[in-house]
Short mmCIF file of C-alpha atoms in Angstrom, two decimals:
data_model
loop_
_atom_site.label_atom_id
_atom_site.label_comp_id
_atom_site.label_asym_id
_atom_site.label_seq_id
_atom_site.Cartn_x
_atom_site.Cartn_y
_atom_site.Cartn_z
CA MET A 28 -21.85 -24.19 -6.67
CA SER A 29 -20.38 -21.08 -6.75
CA GLU A 30 -17.77 -20.12 -9.18
CA VAL A 31 -14.73 -20.20 -7.25
CA THR A 32 -15.97 -23.83 -6.40
CA ARG A 33 -16.46 -24.93 -9.60
CA ILE A 34 -12.82 -23.49 -10.60
CA LEU A 35 -11.14 -25.41 -7.82
CA LYS A 36 -13.21 -28.79 -8.95
CA SER A 37 -11.32 -28.30 -12.28
CA LEU A 38 -8.05 -27.67 -10.45
CA GLU A 39 -8.43 -30.98 -8.80
CA GLU A 40 -9.27 -32.30 -12.13
CA GLY A 41 -5.76 -31.36 -13.00
CA ASP A 42 -7.38 -28.48 -15.29
CA PRO A 43 -3.96 -26.30 -15.23
CA GLN A 44 -5.98 -23.37 -17.11
CA ALA A 45 -8.66 -23.01 -13.69
CA ALA A 46 -5.67 -21.22 -11.95
CA ASP A 47 -5.56 -18.14 -14.19
CA ASP A 48 -9.28 -18.23 -14.24
CA LEU A 49 -9.19 -18.20 -9.96
CA LEU A 50 -6.43 -15.38 -9.82
CA PRO A 51 -8.74 -12.42 -10.81
CA LEU A 52 -11.82 -13.89 -8.70
CA VAL A 53 -9.65 -13.78 -5.51
CA TYR A 54 -7.58 -10.85 -6.38
CA ASP A 55 -10.81 -9.09 -6.97
CA GLU A 56 -12.46 -10.01 -3.33
CA LEU A 57 -9.02 -9.65 -1.63
CA ARG A 58 -9.22 -6.01 -3.15
CA ARG A 59 -12.60 -5.61 -2.04
CA LEU A 60 -12.19 -7.01 1.35
CA ALA A 61 -9.00 -4.43 1.91
CA ALA A 62 -11.60 -1.34 0.66
CA ALA A 63 -14.21 -2.55 3.28
CA LYS A 64 -11.70 -2.94 6.33
CA MET A 65 -10.44 0.67 5.03
CA ALA A 66 -14.13 1.88 5.65
CA ARG A 67 -13.78 0.45 9.43
CA GLU A 68 -10.29 0.66 10.63
CA LYS A 69 -8.15 3.61 11.56
CA PRO A 70 -5.61 4.88 8.83
CA GLY A 71 -1.75 3.32 9.51
CA GLN A 72 -3.83 0.35 11.13
CA THR A 73 -1.45 -2.77 10.24
CA LEU A 74 -3.15 -6.14 9.44
CA GLN A 75 -1.37 -9.50 8.61
CA ALA A 76 -2.28 -9.26 5.11
CA THR A 77 -2.78 -12.95 4.90
CA ALA A 78 -5.76 -12.55 6.66
CA LEU A 79 -7.63 -11.16 4.32
CA VAL A 80 -6.64 -14.13 2.29
CA HIS A 81 -7.91 -16.36 5.36
CA GLU A 82 -11.02 -13.92 5.42
CA ALA A 83 -11.50 -14.51 1.18
CA TYR A 84 -11.05 -17.88 1.63
CA VAL A 85 -14.62 -18.18 3.96
CA ARG A 86 -16.01 -16.16 1.89
CA LEU A 87 -15.32 -17.83 -1.67
CA VAL A 88 -14.74 -21.31 -0.97
CA ASP A 89 -15.79 -22.63 3.16
CA PRO A 90 -18.95 -20.87 3.97
CA GLN A 91 -20.10 -23.73 6.49
CA GLY A 92 -16.27 -25.13 7.45
CA GLN A 93 -17.14 -27.97 4.88
CA ARG A 94 -14.40 -27.87 1.90
CA CYS A 95 -11.67 -30.59 2.03
CA TRP A 96 -8.09 -29.52 2.19
CA ASN A 97 -7.34 -29.85 -1.47
CA ASP A 98 -9.81 -27.12 -2.20
CA ARG A 99 -7.80 -24.56 0.09
CA ARG A 100 -4.71 -25.83 -0.89
CA HIS A 101 -5.24 -24.42 -4.59
CA PHE A 102 -6.95 -21.61 -2.94
CA PHE A 103 -4.06 -20.37 -1.02
CA LEU A 104 -1.61 -21.29 -4.12
CA VAL A 105 -3.71 -18.91 -6.49
CA ALA A 106 -4.45 -16.28 -3.29
CA ALA A 107 -0.60 -15.79 -2.23
CA GLU A 108 0.30 -14.69 -5.93
CA ALA A 109 -3.30 -12.37 -5.79
CA MET A 110 -2.05 -10.92 -2.57
CA ARG A 111 1.52 -10.37 -4.12
CA ARG A 112 0.20 -8.69 -6.87
CA ILE A 113 -2.11 -6.66 -5.12
CA LEU A 114 0.92 -5.19 -2.71
CA ILE A 115 3.12 -4.76 -5.56
CA SER A 116 0.77 -3.26 -7.87
CA ASN A 117 0.86 -0.61 -4.61
CA ALA A 118 3.96 -0.08 -3.97
CA ARG A 119 4.63 0.64 -8.10
CA ARG A 120 2.10 3.03 -7.71
CA LYS A 121 3.62 4.58 -4.61
CA ASN A 122 6.88 4.70 -5.88
CA ALA A 123 5.70 6.23 -9.12
CA THR A 124 4.07 8.98 -7.41
CA LYS A 125 6.81 9.72 -5.38
CA ARG A 126 9.29 10.65 -8.30
CA GLY A 127 5.70 12.77 -9.57
CA GLY A 128 3.04 10.62 -10.80
CA ASP A 129 -0.32 10.76 -10.60
CA HIS A 130 -1.23 11.78 -7.25
CA LYS A 131 -5.13 12.13 -7.58
CA GLN A 132 -5.33 8.22 -8.73
CA ALA A 133 -2.59 7.29 -6.20
CA ASP A 134 -4.14 9.54 -3.12
CA ILE A 135 -7.59 8.60 -3.17
CA ASP A 136 -7.68 5.14 -4.21
CA PRO A 137 -9.73 4.04 -1.25
CA ASP A 138 -8.01 0.09 -1.02
CA ASP A 139 -4.28 1.05 -0.59
CA LEU A 140 -3.21 -1.73 0.93
CA ALA A 141 0.39 -1.29 1.09
CA ALA A 142 3.07 -3.30 2.80
CA SER A 143 4.46 -2.22 5.76
CA ILE A 144 7.66 -1.98 4.69
CA PRO A 145 9.04 0.43 2.33
CA SER A 146 7.60 -0.55 -1.17
CA GLU A 147 11.43 -0.11 -2.80
CA GLN A 148 12.35 -2.92 -0.44
CA LEU A 149 8.75 -5.15 -0.99
CA LEU A 150 9.15 -4.25 -4.80
CA ALA A 151 13.33 -5.97 -4.20
CA LEU A 152 11.73 -8.32 -2.68
CA SER A 153 9.11 -9.44 -5.63
CA ASP A 154 11.86 -8.68 -7.97
CA SER A 155 14.36 -11.49 -6.37
CA LEU A 156 11.26 -13.80 -5.76
CA ASP A 157 10.44 -13.42 -9.55
CA GLU A 158 14.62 -14.67 -9.82
CA LEU A 159 14.03 -17.22 -7.15
CA THR A 160 11.01 -18.63 -9.16
CA ARG A 161 13.09 -19.05 -12.32
CA ARG A 162 15.85 -21.16 -10.31
CA HIS A 163 13.84 -22.57 -7.90
CA PRO A 164 10.65 -22.88 -8.39
CA ASP A 165 9.07 -25.02 -5.88
CA LYS A 166 11.52 -23.07 -2.99
CA ALA A 167 9.98 -19.80 -4.60
CA GLN A 168 5.62 -21.51 -4.32
CA LEU A 169 6.45 -22.39 -0.61
CA VAL A 170 7.92 -18.57 -0.24
CA LYS A 171 4.91 -16.90 -1.60
CA LEU A 172 2.94 -19.10 0.45
CA ARG A 173 4.54 -18.38 3.77
CA TYR A 174 4.85 -14.41 2.89
CA PHE A 175 2.02 -14.08 1.21
CA GLY A 176 -0.73 -16.64 1.63
CA GLY A 177 0.53 -16.71 5.07
CA LEU A 178 0.70 -20.53 5.79
CA THR A 179 3.12 -21.94 7.99
CA VAL A 180 6.09 -23.99 7.09
CA ALA A 181 4.22 -27.25 8.31
CA GLU A 182 0.87 -26.06 5.93
CA ALA A 183 2.79 -24.92 2.96
CA ALA A 184 4.66 -28.43 2.83
CA GLU A 185 1.33 -30.19 2.53
CA ALA A 186 -0.02 -27.38 0.28
CA LEU A 187 2.98 -28.52 -1.52
CA GLY A 188 2.92 -32.07 -1.02
CA ILE A 189 6.29 -31.97 0.26
CA SER A 190 7.71 -33.43 3.99
CA SER A 191 8.08 -30.82 6.73
CA THR A 192 11.42 -31.70 6.77
CA THR A 193 12.12 -30.53 3.26
CA ALA A 194 9.86 -27.63 3.47
CA GLU A 195 11.73 -26.18 6.42
CA ARG A 196 15.30 -26.97 4.48
CA HIS A 197 13.43 -25.00 1.69
CA TRP A 198 12.54 -22.32 3.51
CA ALA A 199 15.87 -21.95 5.53
CA TYR A 200 17.48 -21.94 2.23
CA ALA A 201 15.18 -19.87 0.18
CA ARG A 202 15.20 -16.78 3.49
CA ALA A 203 19.34 -16.91 2.95
CA TRP A 204 19.20 -16.65 -0.64
CA LEU A 205 16.07 -13.63 -1.00
CA GLN A 206 18.39 -12.04 1.63
CA CYS A 207 21.62 -12.65 -0.36
CA GLN A 208 20.07 -11.66 -3.65
CA ILE A 209 18.44 -8.25 -2.19
CA ALA A 210 21.54 -7.14 -0.56
CA GLU A 211 23.19 -7.12 -4.02
CA MET B 14 25.73 -26.42 -9.37
CA LYS B 15 23.38 -24.62 -7.78
CA ASP B 16 22.39 -28.15 -6.43
CA GLN B 17 26.14 -28.81 -4.84
CA GLU B 18 25.92 -25.23 -3.73
CA GLU B 19 22.50 -26.07 -1.67
CA ALA B 20 24.17 -28.93 -0.37
CA ILE B 21 26.78 -27.48 1.61
CA PHE B 22 24.68 -25.09 2.93
CA HIS B 23 22.73 -27.65 4.53
CA ALA B 24 25.12 -29.66 5.73
CA ALA B 25 27.77 -26.43 7.27
CA ARG B 26 24.33 -25.36 8.92
CA GLU B 27 24.04 -28.36 10.89
CA GLN B 28 27.73 -28.27 11.96
CA SER B 29 27.55 -28.34 15.90
CA SER B 30 30.07 -24.92 16.30
CA PRO B 31 31.58 -22.24 14.63
CA GLU B 32 35.07 -24.21 14.23
CA ASP B 33 33.03 -27.39 13.08
CA ARG B 34 31.43 -25.58 10.27
CA GLY B 35 34.82 -23.49 9.11
CA ARG B 36 36.66 -27.31 8.81
CA TYR B 37 33.71 -28.67 6.70
CA LEU B 38 33.69 -25.23 4.68
CA HIS B 39 37.19 -25.46 4.01
CA GLU B 40 37.35 -29.27 3.14
CA ALA B 41 33.60 -29.05 0.88
CA CYS B 42 34.90 -25.93 -0.85
CA GLY B 43 38.50 -26.96 -1.22
CA ASP B 44 39.64 -24.30 -3.54
CA ASP B 45 36.66 -22.69 -5.18
CA ALA B 46 36.81 -19.12 -3.46
CA PRO B 47 33.58 -17.93 -5.49
CA LEU B 48 31.61 -20.88 -3.79
CA ARG B 49 33.27 -20.28 -0.65
CA GLU B 50 32.10 -17.27 -0.66
CA ARG B 51 28.20 -17.54 -2.11
CA ILE B 52 28.05 -19.98 0.79
CA GLY B 53 29.55 -17.71 3.27
CA ALA B 54 26.87 -15.25 2.71
CA LEU B 55 24.00 -17.30 2.77
CA LEU B 56 24.70 -19.09 6.05
CA ALA B 57 25.72 -15.17 7.42
CA ALA B 58 21.92 -14.37 6.04
CA ASP B 59 20.98 -17.52 7.74
CA ASP B 60 22.20 -16.36 11.03
CA HIS B 61 20.73 -12.99 10.54
CA PRO B 62 17.44 -13.04 9.05
CA VAL B 63 15.99 -9.84 8.20
CA SER B 64 12.74 -9.32 10.41
CA TYR B 65 10.58 -8.98 6.96
CA LEU B 66 11.69 -11.82 5.67
CA ASN B 67 11.01 -14.21 8.66
CA GLY B 68 7.27 -14.31 7.85
CA PRO B 69 4.38 -13.53 6.72
CA VAL B 70 4.12 -9.36 5.20
CA VAL B 71 2.34 -7.51 7.45
CA ALA B 72 0.14 -4.52 5.72
CA THR B 73 -1.13 -1.19 6.91
CA LEU B 74 -4.21 0.42 5.82
CA ASP B 75 -2.20 3.08 4.16
CA ARG B 76 -5.26 5.83 3.83
CA PRO B 77 -4.79 8.95 2.31
CA ASP B 78 -5.71 10.86 5.75
CA ALA B 79 -3.43 9.27 7.68
CA GLY B 80 -1.27 12.32 7.65
CA ASP B 81 1.14 13.97 5.14
CA ALA B 82 0.01 11.61 2.14
CA PHE B 83 -2.29 14.19 0.39
CA ALA B 84 -0.86 16.32 -2.00
CA ILE B 85 -2.71 17.09 -5.45
CA GLU B 86 -0.13 17.54 -8.34
CA LEU B 87 0.47 21.06 -9.41
CA GLY B 88 -1.19 22.09 -12.70
CA THR B 89 -4.29 19.76 -11.75
CA GLN B 90 -7.58 21.47 -12.82
CA ILE B 91 -10.47 21.68 -10.59
CA GLY B 92 -13.43 22.94 -11.99
CA PRO B 93 -12.03 26.48 -13.38
CA TYR B 94 -9.07 26.68 -11.14
CA THR B 95 -5.59 25.39 -11.66
CA LEU B 96 -3.27 24.84 -9.08
CA ARG B 97 -0.31 26.74 -8.30
CA GLU B 98 1.07 26.50 -5.35
CA GLN B 99 0.67 24.52 -1.92
CA ILE B 100 0.75 27.47 0.49
CA GLY B 101 -0.82 25.81 3.88
CA GLU B 102 -1.31 23.00 5.54
CA GLY B 103 -3.78 22.01 8.19
CA GLY B 104 -5.41 19.08 9.92
CA PHE B 105 -8.47 19.10 7.76
CA GLY B 106 -7.32 20.62 4.68
CA VAL B 107 -4.96 22.12 2.08
CA VAL B 108 -4.48 25.61 0.61
CA TYR B 109 -3.15 26.21 -2.66
CA VAL B 110 -2.69 29.38 -5.25
CA ALA B 111 -4.79 28.63 -7.88
CA GLU B 112 -5.47 30.07 -10.84
CA GLN B 113 -8.33 30.97 -13.18
CA THR B 114 -9.10 31.54 -16.73
CA HIS B 115 -12.95 31.81 -16.55
CA PRO B 116 -14.89 33.59 -16.77
CA VAL B 117 -12.18 36.28 -15.34
CA ALA B 118 -8.54 35.60 -15.49
CA ARG B 119 -7.43 35.78 -11.82
CA LYS B 120 -5.24 34.47 -8.84
CA VAL B 121 -7.26 32.75 -5.97
CA ALA B 122 -6.69 31.04 -2.67
CA LEU B 123 -8.22 27.28 -3.21
CA LYS B 124 -8.57 25.27 0.25
CA ILE B 125 -9.49 21.39 0.18
CA ILE B 126 -10.88 19.28 2.65
CA LYS B 127 -8.46 16.67 2.32
CA PRO B 128 -10.06 13.26 1.35
CA GLY B 129 -11.45 11.41 4.76
CA MET B 130 -11.33 14.33 6.38
CA ASP B 131 -14.83 15.16 4.73
CA THR B 132 -17.04 14.15 7.40
CA LYS B 133 -20.42 15.08 8.57
CA GLU B 134 -18.52 17.34 11.15
CA VAL B 135 -15.86 18.56 8.97
CA ILE B 136 -18.25 19.69 6.63
CA ALA B 137 -20.11 21.57 9.31
CA ARG B 138 -17.07 23.31 10.47
CA PHE B 139 -16.00 24.31 6.77
CA GLU B 140 -19.32 25.79 6.43
CA ALA B 141 -19.46 27.72 9.17
CA GLU B 142 -16.46 28.69 8.28
CA ARG B 143 -17.80 30.22 5.15
CA GLN B 144 -20.54 31.48 6.73
CA ALA B 145 -18.45 33.64 9.55
CA LEU B 146 -16.37 35.11 6.70
CA ALA B 147 -19.71 35.95 4.61
CA MET B 148 -20.98 37.95 7.53
CA MET B 149 -17.52 40.12 7.36
CA ASP B 150 -16.93 42.20 4.35
CA HIS B 151 -13.81 44.21 4.49
CA PRO B 152 -10.87 44.77 1.97
CA ASN B 153 -8.12 43.09 4.04
CA ILE B 154 -10.54 39.92 5.21
CA ALA B 155 -10.73 36.56 2.47
CA LYS B 156 -13.87 36.88 0.75
CA VAL B 157 -15.29 33.66 -0.84
CA LEU B 158 -15.90 33.25 -4.19
CA ASP B 159 -17.09 29.82 -4.48
CA ALA B 160 -17.33 26.69 -3.01
CA GLY B 161 -18.05 23.16 -3.94
CA SER B 162 -16.91 19.92 -4.25
CA THR B 163 -14.38 18.66 -6.15
CA GLY B 164 -15.98 15.53 -6.74
CA GLU B 165 -12.47 13.71 -8.15
CA SER B 166 -12.63 10.65 -6.85
CA GLY B 167 -15.74 8.90 -8.21
CA LYS B 168 -16.01 6.97 -5.70
CA GLY B 169 -18.73 9.14 -3.13
CA ASP B 170 -15.23 10.67 -1.93
CA ARG B 171 -15.68 14.44 -2.42
CA SER B 172 -13.35 17.02 -1.15
CA ASN B 173 -15.15 20.30 -0.64
CA LEU B 174 -13.44 23.55 -1.81
CA CYS B 175 -13.93 27.52 -1.26
CA ALA B 176 -11.42 30.43 -3.33
CA ALA B 177 -10.75 33.12 -2.21
CA PRO B 178 -8.83 35.98 -3.69
CA SER B 179 -4.92 35.92 -3.56
CA GLY B 180 -1.89 37.99 -5.52
CA PRO B 181 0.05 40.55 -4.68
CA SER B 182 -2.31 43.18 -4.11
CA ARG B 183 -3.80 41.45 -1.60
CA GLN B 184 -0.51 40.41 0.35
CA ILE B 185 -0.56 42.66 3.57
CA GLY B 186 1.01 40.36 6.07
CA PRO B 187 -1.06 39.40 9.40
CA VAL B 188 -4.78 40.90 9.58
CA PRO B 189 -6.47 41.59 12.89
CA LEU B 190 -9.97 41.34 11.87
CA PHE B 191 -9.47 37.96 9.71
CA ARG B 192 -7.84 36.62 12.81
CA ARG B 193 -10.67 37.40 14.64
CA GLY B 194 -12.56 35.64 11.54
CA VAL B 195 -10.56 32.24 12.49
CA LEU B 196 -11.04 32.35 15.67
CA ILE B 197 -15.19 32.82 15.77
CA SER B 198 -15.60 30.20 13.52
CA PRO B 199 -16.14 26.57 14.18
CA TRP B 200 -12.53 25.74 12.64
CA ASN B 201 -10.45 26.43 15.07
CA SER B 202 -6.92 25.52 12.93
CA SER B 203 -5.70 28.56 11.50
CA ALA B 204 -3.21 26.65 9.95
CA ALA B 205 -5.75 25.70 7.28
CA PHE B 206 -6.17 28.99 6.49
CA PRO B 207 -3.86 30.93 3.77
CA SER B 208 -1.01 32.04 5.47
CA PRO B 209 -2.14 35.81 6.28
CA SER B 210 -0.11 37.39 3.83
CA SER B 211 -1.41 35.75 0.93
CA ALA B 212 -5.40 35.22 2.21
CA THR B 213 -8.25 38.01 2.41
CA MET B 214 -11.90 37.24 2.26
CA SER B 215 -15.40 38.94 2.06
CA GLY B 216 -19.37 37.65 1.12
CA SER B 217 -19.61 34.39 -0.19
CA ARG B 218 -21.30 32.40 -2.71
CA ARG B 219 -21.46 28.21 -2.34
CA VAL B 220 -22.23 26.20 -5.33
CA LYS B 221 -22.80 22.89 -5.40
CA ASP B 222 -21.48 20.67 -8.33
#
C-alpha cells in the first residue's frame, strides 16, 4: 500500500491529523509534475493548474482507476490546498523579485508555475479566500475545490457531501462575496 | 446578520425582473441602508463576474527564458566578477559591465547566456563566437579573458559566460573590425554583444569550472 493510500485510509477512518500528513506529499508531487512539464513544454504555455492535480491523483492514488470516490474526495480537498500554496508562494516570490528581491533564486527555479492572472491579483484572491474561510468555512472549501482542485460545482458538492442546489447557491454567493472583497 | 444578508441575496437573485428585484430589496432591507448597499454590491458582482473568478485557475509555465524575465541582480558575484551594470541584451545572452578585484582590479564586459538558452546549439555558437574573437588581435576588438559556467542554479542549469575588458580607455565607438567579427561568427545576434562603445576583444582562453 502506498504512503498516500495509507494516509487516505486513515482520513477515511476519521483521523484529522492525516490531512496534515498528506499535504506535503501532494505538494511535492505537484511541484515535481510541474517541473517535468517545464522540461517538455514551451515557455508561456498555459495549462489548467488543476490538470496537474488530476495527474497527481492518478499517479499517487489511482494507478489502475480502482479507487473509490471517498479517496478522490479526500485527495482533492488536500490537493486543492496544495496547489493554492504553490501558486501563492510563486506569486509572493515574484512580487518580492519585482521589488528588488533575489533574482537568482526566482529566475532559475525550474518549477515556476505561475497563475495566469497577475500575482497581485492572485495574492488578493488568496487573502480574500482566507477571510472567507474565517466567515464561511464551508463556502471557502467549495471555492478552493473549484479554483485549485478543478472540480465542477457538482463534483465539489459531492466531495463536501452537500446537495448540488446548495452548492450552486454557495458558489454564487462566495464568488460575489470574493469579488466585492477583492474590489475593496 | 450574515445569514440574513445571504438569504436576501439569494431571494433577490431569484426575482424575475429588475423591477421585482428592486421592490423586493426595498421591502427586505427596509431602512437598513448599509445592508442594502452590501447586497447591491454582491448582486452587481453576481451579474458581472470577473472571468478569473469564474472557474479553475489557469497557470502558465513561467520559464525564465520566456523573454524579459531574465535579470541577475546588480552586485551579484559570479566567480571573481561583480556585476555592476547591464549594458546589452540579445536573444541568447545578457551583457553586463562587471568589476574584477582579483588577481587584478579591472572592469570587464561579461556576457551570460540566459538560463534555459544553454542548449547544445547555443553553446556551440557561443564557442564559435569565442573562437572567432580569439583569432583576432587588435586593440579595438574585444578580447576574451575568460569563459566558463556560472553553475549557479545548482540544478544542472548552467549559464556560460565570457568576460572582456571594458572601461573608459576602451570606449571608442563602433569598430568595423569588431562588427565583422560578429558577422563572421555563427552567432548572428549583434545585440547580444556589448554595445560597441564599451566592448573590445582580442585573444582568449576558456576555462571550465
